[in-house]
Amino acid sequence: MVDLPVSGKVRIVEVGPRDGLQNEPSFVPTATKVELIRRLMKAGVIAIEAAAFVSPKWVPQMADGAQVLREIERREGVVLSALVPNLKGFDAALEARCDEVAVFAAASESFSQKNINCSVDESIDRFEPVVERARQEGVRVRGYVSCVLGCPFEGEIDPLQVARVTSRLYQMGCYEISLGDTIGTGTPAKTRRLIEACSKDVPLSALAGHFHDTWGMAIANVYAALQSGMASFDSSVSGIGGCPYSPGATGNVATEDVVYLCDELGLHTGIDLAALAEAGEFISTALGRVTSSRVARAMAARRARTMSNNV
Ligand code: HMG
Ligand code: MG
């Protein structure tokens, strides 16, 4: 175990507009998605997964990806990315001027079938031409591996199985592989073992953590991963989200909680916590939800106490 990322910097990939919203039962208006992304950018978030160019029959909530990307006022230095499962998705992402795309595989055969209707090997074969085309177009490709700490259909997953898929995506040309605890059953000890297994073939600097918070362990897993030297994390403002093909899974670790942790550890994220919490309030209100971020709740309670003391 090493002592926190040596660079002193942590990269946060905000996945709220995609992972956070993809499972919402009622259609979230395009204008709300665009406004959420605008507020995230204003808070200093520079990596945002803004859309998914997947089949609208499979994930209807993401059907307006092109429009979302068209309507966002771009900011210098902000990378907007989208999920793409195949060349059709890649072409749509390119057309919508995505800065970056992400292909998504799984460490579990059953999840792969349920999520993208093919085996793990078939998915890798499908991604090859996507990565090749992206290379020609100068678009960076990120890779995801789902079910790294458990599968909703198969239960425990061997870290070596995860490491094999991770390595294949890296060898193929993905610049970073995000390890997805899709169902949020991971624990700090399992997270450390996973990172140890995956970093044998892929540099630690090319691995990211993507922790869903179903069992309340996500922030503990982020801390364990930081201690293992990982310095890139996906998170979702207000903790919104879930995966349509992972029954019962909740949202990602809340971005506010990760930023607070990093601030307190003296790790630089470049994100302004107060402005981020406002973006979280905006989307929670729009969805009619109470935020899942403990930090955002504590900040709101402190604000309310201060106001009542001043009356
Ligand atoms: P399929 O049915 O096997 O695909 O689905 P197909 O090639 O036979 O095409 C069927 C129809 O979909 C055709 O249309 C295609 O044109 C269309 P039709 O002729 O019936 O009208 N189609 C598309 N439309 C738009 N964009 C596309 C596209 N591709 C085909 N790119 C497919 C295979 C992969 C398309 C489907 O299974 C799919 O879209 N799955 C996406 C599932 C998804 O988005 N899941 C959530 C994201 S993953 C996640 O949340 C996990 C993550 O957060 C990490 C973690 O937490 O673990 C990343
Ligand atoms: Mg996810």
mmCIF file with all atom_site columns, N, CA and C in Angstrom, residues 11 13 142 144 176-181 191 195 207-211 222 225 230-235 252-253:
data_model
loop_
_atom_site.group_PDB
_atom_site.id
_atom_site.type_symbol
_atom_site.label_atom_id
_atom_site.label_alt_id
_atom_site.label_comp_id
_atom_site.label_asym_id
_atom_site.label_entity_id
_atom_site.label_seq_id
_atom_site.pdbx_PDB_ins_code
_atom_site.Cartn_x
_atom_site.Cartn_y
_atom_site.Cartn_z
_atom_site.occupancy
_atom_site.B_iso_or_equiv
_atom_site.pdbx_formal_charge
_atom_site.auth_seq_id
_atom_site.auth_comp_id
_atom_site.auth_asym_id
_atom_site.auth_atom_id
_atom_site.pdbx_PDB_model_num
ATOM 1  N N  . ARG A 1 11  ? -8.192  13.106 -10.302 1.00 0.00 ? 11  ARG A N  1
ATOM 2  C CA . ARG A 1 11  ? -9.048  13.432 -11.446 1.00 0.00 ? 11  ARG A CA 1
ATOM 3  C C  . ARG A 1 11  ? -10.443 12.895 -11.162 1.00 0.00 ? 11  ARG A C  1
ATOM 4  N N  . VAL A 1 13  ? -14.098 12.192 -12.857 1.00 0.00 ? 13  VAL A N  1
ATOM 5  C CA . VAL A 1 13  ? -14.920 12.130 -14.066 1.00 0.00 ? 13  VAL A CA 1
ATOM 6  C C  . VAL A 1 13  ? -16.371 12.130 -13.594 1.00 0.00 ? 13  VAL A C  1
ATOM 7  N N  . ARG A 1 142 ? -11.892 5.797  -23.692 1.00 0.00 ? 142 ARG A N  1
ATOM 8  C CA . ARG A 1 142 ? -11.791 5.256  -22.344 1.00 0.00 ? 142 ARG A CA 1
ATOM 9  C C  . ARG A 1 142 ? -12.475 3.891  -22.373 1.00 0.00 ? 142 ARG A C  1
ATOM 10 N N  . TYR A 1 144 ? -14.535 0.804  -19.973 1.00 0.00 ? 144 TYR A N  1
ATOM 11 C CA . TYR A 1 144 ? -15.149 0.424  -18.699 1.00 0.00 ? 144 TYR A CA 1
ATOM 12 C C  . TYR A 1 144 ? -15.125 -1.092 -18.579 1.00 0.00 ? 144 TYR A C  1
ATOM 13 N N  . GLU A 1 176 ? -7.498  4.811  -20.507 1.00 0.00 ? 176 GLU A N  1
ATOM 14 C CA . GLU A 1 176 ? -7.792  4.609  -19.079 1.00 0.00 ? 176 GLU A CA 1
ATOM 15 C C  . GLU A 1 176 ? -8.915  3.588  -18.974 1.00 0.00 ? 176 GLU A C  1
ATOM 16 N N  . ILE A 1 177 ? -8.820  2.722  -17.970 1.00 0.00 ? 177 ILE A N  1
ATOM 17 C CA . ILE A 1 177 ? -9.872  1.726  -17.768 1.00 0.00 ? 177 ILE A CA 1
ATOM 18 C C  . ILE A 1 177 ? -10.539 2.013  -16.434 1.00 0.00 ? 177 ILE A C  1
ATOM 19 N N  . SER A 1 178 ? -11.845 2.221  -16.503 1.00 0.00 ? 178 SER A N  1
ATOM 20 C CA . SER A 1 178 ? -12.607 2.503  -15.291 1.00 0.00 ? 178 SER A CA 1
ATOM 21 C C  . SER A 1 178 ? -13.200 1.189  -14.770 1.00 0.00 ? 178 SER A C  1
ATOM 22 N N  . LEU A 1 179 ? -12.857 0.876  -13.528 1.00 0.00 ? 179 LEU A N  1
ATOM 23 C CA . LEU A 1 179 ? -13.288 -0.393 -12.926 1.00 0.00 ? 179 LEU A CA 1
ATOM 24 C C  . LEU A 1 179 ? -14.623 -0.172 -12.220 1.00 0.00 ? 179 LEU A C  1
ATOM 25 N N  . GLY A 1 180 ? -15.675 -0.780 -12.752 1.00 0.00 ? 180 GLY A N  1
ATOM 26 C CA . GLY A 1 180 ? -17.023 -0.492 -12.260 1.00 0.00 ? 180 GLY A CA 1
ATOM 27 C C  . GLY A 1 180 ? -17.538 -1.489 -11.234 1.00 0.00 ? 180 GLY A C  1
ATOM 28 N N  . ASP A 1 181 ? -17.760 -0.986 -10.014 1.00 0.00 ? 181 ASP A N  1
ATOM 29 C CA . ASP A 1 181 ? -18.480 -1.804 -9.029  1.00 0.00 ? 181 ASP A CA 1
ATOM 30 C C  . ASP A 1 181 ? -19.963 -1.504 -9.259  1.00 0.00 ? 181 ASP A C  1
ATOM 31 N N  . THR A 1 191 ? -11.438 -4.023 -2.783  1.00 0.00 ? 191 THR A N  1
ATOM 32 C CA . THR A 1 191 ? -10.991 -2.983 -3.723  1.00 0.00 ? 191 THR A CA 1
ATOM 33 C C  . THR A 1 191 ? -9.470  -3.026 -3.859  1.00 0.00 ? 191 THR A C  1
ATOM 34 N N  . ILE A 1 195 ? -7.332  -3.835 -7.293  1.00 0.00 ? 195 ILE A N  1
ATOM 35 C CA . ILE A 1 195 ? -6.351  -2.908 -7.883  1.00 0.00 ? 195 ILE A CA 1
ATOM 36 C C  . ILE A 1 195 ? -4.994  -3.602 -8.019  1.00 0.00 ? 195 ILE A C  1
ATOM 37 N N  . LEU A 1 207 ? -5.702  3.380  -14.494 1.00 0.00 ? 207 LEU A N  1
ATOM 38 C CA . LEU A 1 207 ? -6.885  2.752  -13.878 1.00 0.00 ? 207 LEU A CA 1
ATOM 39 C C  . LEU A 1 207 ? -7.713  3.801  -13.140 1.00 0.00 ? 207 LEU A C  1
ATOM 40 N N  . ALA A 1 208 ? -9.030  3.645  -13.211 1.00 0.00 ? 208 ALA A N  1
ATOM 41 C CA . ALA A 1 208 ? -9.925  4.558  -12.485 1.00 0.00 ? 208 ALA A CA 1
ATOM 42 C C  . ALA A 1 208 ? -10.938 3.719  -11.702 1.00 0.00 ? 208 ALA A C  1
ATOM 43 N N  . GLY A 1 209 ? -11.495 4.323  -10.667 1.00 0.00 ? 209 GLY A N  1
ATOM 44 C CA . GLY A 1 209 ? -12.504 3.629  -9.858  1.00 0.00 ? 209 GLY A CA 1
ATOM 45 C C  . GLY A 1 209 ? -13.893 4.185  -10.129 1.00 0.00 ? 209 GLY A C  1
ATOM 46 N N  . HIS A 1 210 ? -14.857 3.271  -10.200 1.00 0.00 ? 210 HIS A N  1
ATOM 47 C CA . HIS A 1 210 ? -16.247 3.672  -10.501 1.00 0.00 ? 210 HIS A CA 1
ATOM 48 C C  . HIS A 1 210 ? -17.125 2.901  -9.509  1.00 0.00 ? 210 HIS A C  1
ATOM 49 N N  . PHE A 1 211 ? -17.391 3.533  -8.373  1.00 0.00 ? 211 PHE A N  1
ATOM 50 C CA . PHE A 1 211 ? -18.048 2.812  -7.284  1.00 0.00 ? 211 PHE A CA 1
ATOM 51 C C  . PHE A 1 211 ? -19.509 3.242  -7.124  1.00 0.00 ? 211 PHE A C  1
ATOM 52 N N  . VAL A 1 222 ? -13.339 4.417  -2.287  1.00 0.00 ? 222 VAL A N  1
ATOM 53 C CA . VAL A 1 222 ? -12.522 5.485  -2.892  1.00 0.00 ? 222 VAL A CA 1
ATOM 54 C C  . VAL A 1 222 ? -11.277 5.704  -2.031  1.00 0.00 ? 222 VAL A C  1
ATOM 55 N N  . ALA A 1 225 ? -8.869  2.924  -2.453  1.00 0.00 ? 225 ALA A N  1
ATOM 56 C CA . ALA A 1 225 ? -8.216  3.009  -3.765  1.00 0.00 ? 225 ALA A CA 1
ATOM 57 C C  . ALA A 1 225 ? -7.167  4.125  -3.777  1.00 0.00 ? 225 ALA A C  1
ATOM 58 N N  . MET A 1 230 ? -4.417  4.873  -6.576  1.00 0.00 ? 230 MET A N  1
ATOM 59 C CA . MET A 1 230 ? -5.302  5.242  -7.689  1.00 0.00 ? 230 MET A CA 1
ATOM 60 C C  . MET A 1 230 ? -5.634  6.728  -7.571  1.00 0.00 ? 230 MET A C  1
ATOM 61 N N  . ALA A 1 231 ? -5.706  7.411  -8.714  1.00 0.00 ? 231 ALA A N  1
ATOM 62 C CA . ALA A 1 231 ? -5.907  8.863  -8.645  1.00 0.00 ? 231 ALA A CA 1
ATOM 63 C C  . ALA A 1 231 ? -6.985  9.349  -9.614  1.00 0.00 ? 231 ALA A C  1
ATOM 64 N N  . SER A 1 232 ? -7.845  8.450  -10.084 1.00 0.00 ? 232 SER A N  1
ATOM 65 C CA . SER A 1 232 ? -8.902  8.855  -11.003 1.00 0.00 ? 232 SER A CA 1
ATOM 66 C C  . SER A 1 232 ? -10.202 8.147  -10.599 1.00 0.00 ? 232 SER A C  1
ATOM 67 N N  . PHE A 1 233 ? -11.259 8.943  -10.432 1.00 0.00 ? 233 PHE A N  1
ATOM 68 C CA . PHE A 1 233 ? -12.523 8.372  -9.943  1.00 0.00 ? 233 PHE A CA 1
ATOM 69 C C  . PHE A 1 233 ? -13.712 8.931  -10.703 1.00 0.00 ? 233 PHE A C  1
ATOM 70 N N  . ASP A 1 234 ? -14.673 8.051  -10.949 1.00 0.00 ? 234 ASP A N  1
ATOM 71 C CA . ASP A 1 234 ? -15.953 8.477  -11.505 1.00 0.00 ? 234 ASP A CA 1
ATOM 72 C C  . ASP A 1 234 ? -16.890 8.725  -10.332 1.00 0.00 ? 234 ASP A C  1
ATOM 73 N N  . SER A 1 235 ? -17.711 9.728  -10.464 1.00 0.00 ? 235 SER A N  1
ATOM 74 C CA . SER A 1 235 ? -18.684 10.000 -9.404  1.00 0.00 ? 235 SER A CA 1
ATOM 75 C C  . SER A 1 235 ? -19.851 10.735 -10.021 1.00 0.00 ? 235 SER A C  1
ATOM 76 N N  . ASN A 1 252 ? -23.870 6.279  -8.218  1.00 0.00 ? 252 ASN A N  1
ATOM 77 C CA . ASN A 1 252 ? -22.434 6.281  -7.925  1.00 0.00 ? 252 ASN A CA 1
ATOM 78 C C  . ASN A 1 252 ? -22.179 7.026  -6.631  1.00 0.00 ? 252 ASN A C  1
ATOM 79 N N  . VAL A 1 253 ? -20.950 6.891  -6.141  1.00 0.00 ? 253 VAL A N  1
ATOM 80 C CA . VAL A 1 253 ? -20.525 7.723  -5.024  1.00 0.00 ? 253 VAL A CA 1
ATOM 81 C C  . VAL A 1 253 ? -20.791 9.183  -5.418  1.00 0.00 ? 253 VAL A C  1
#
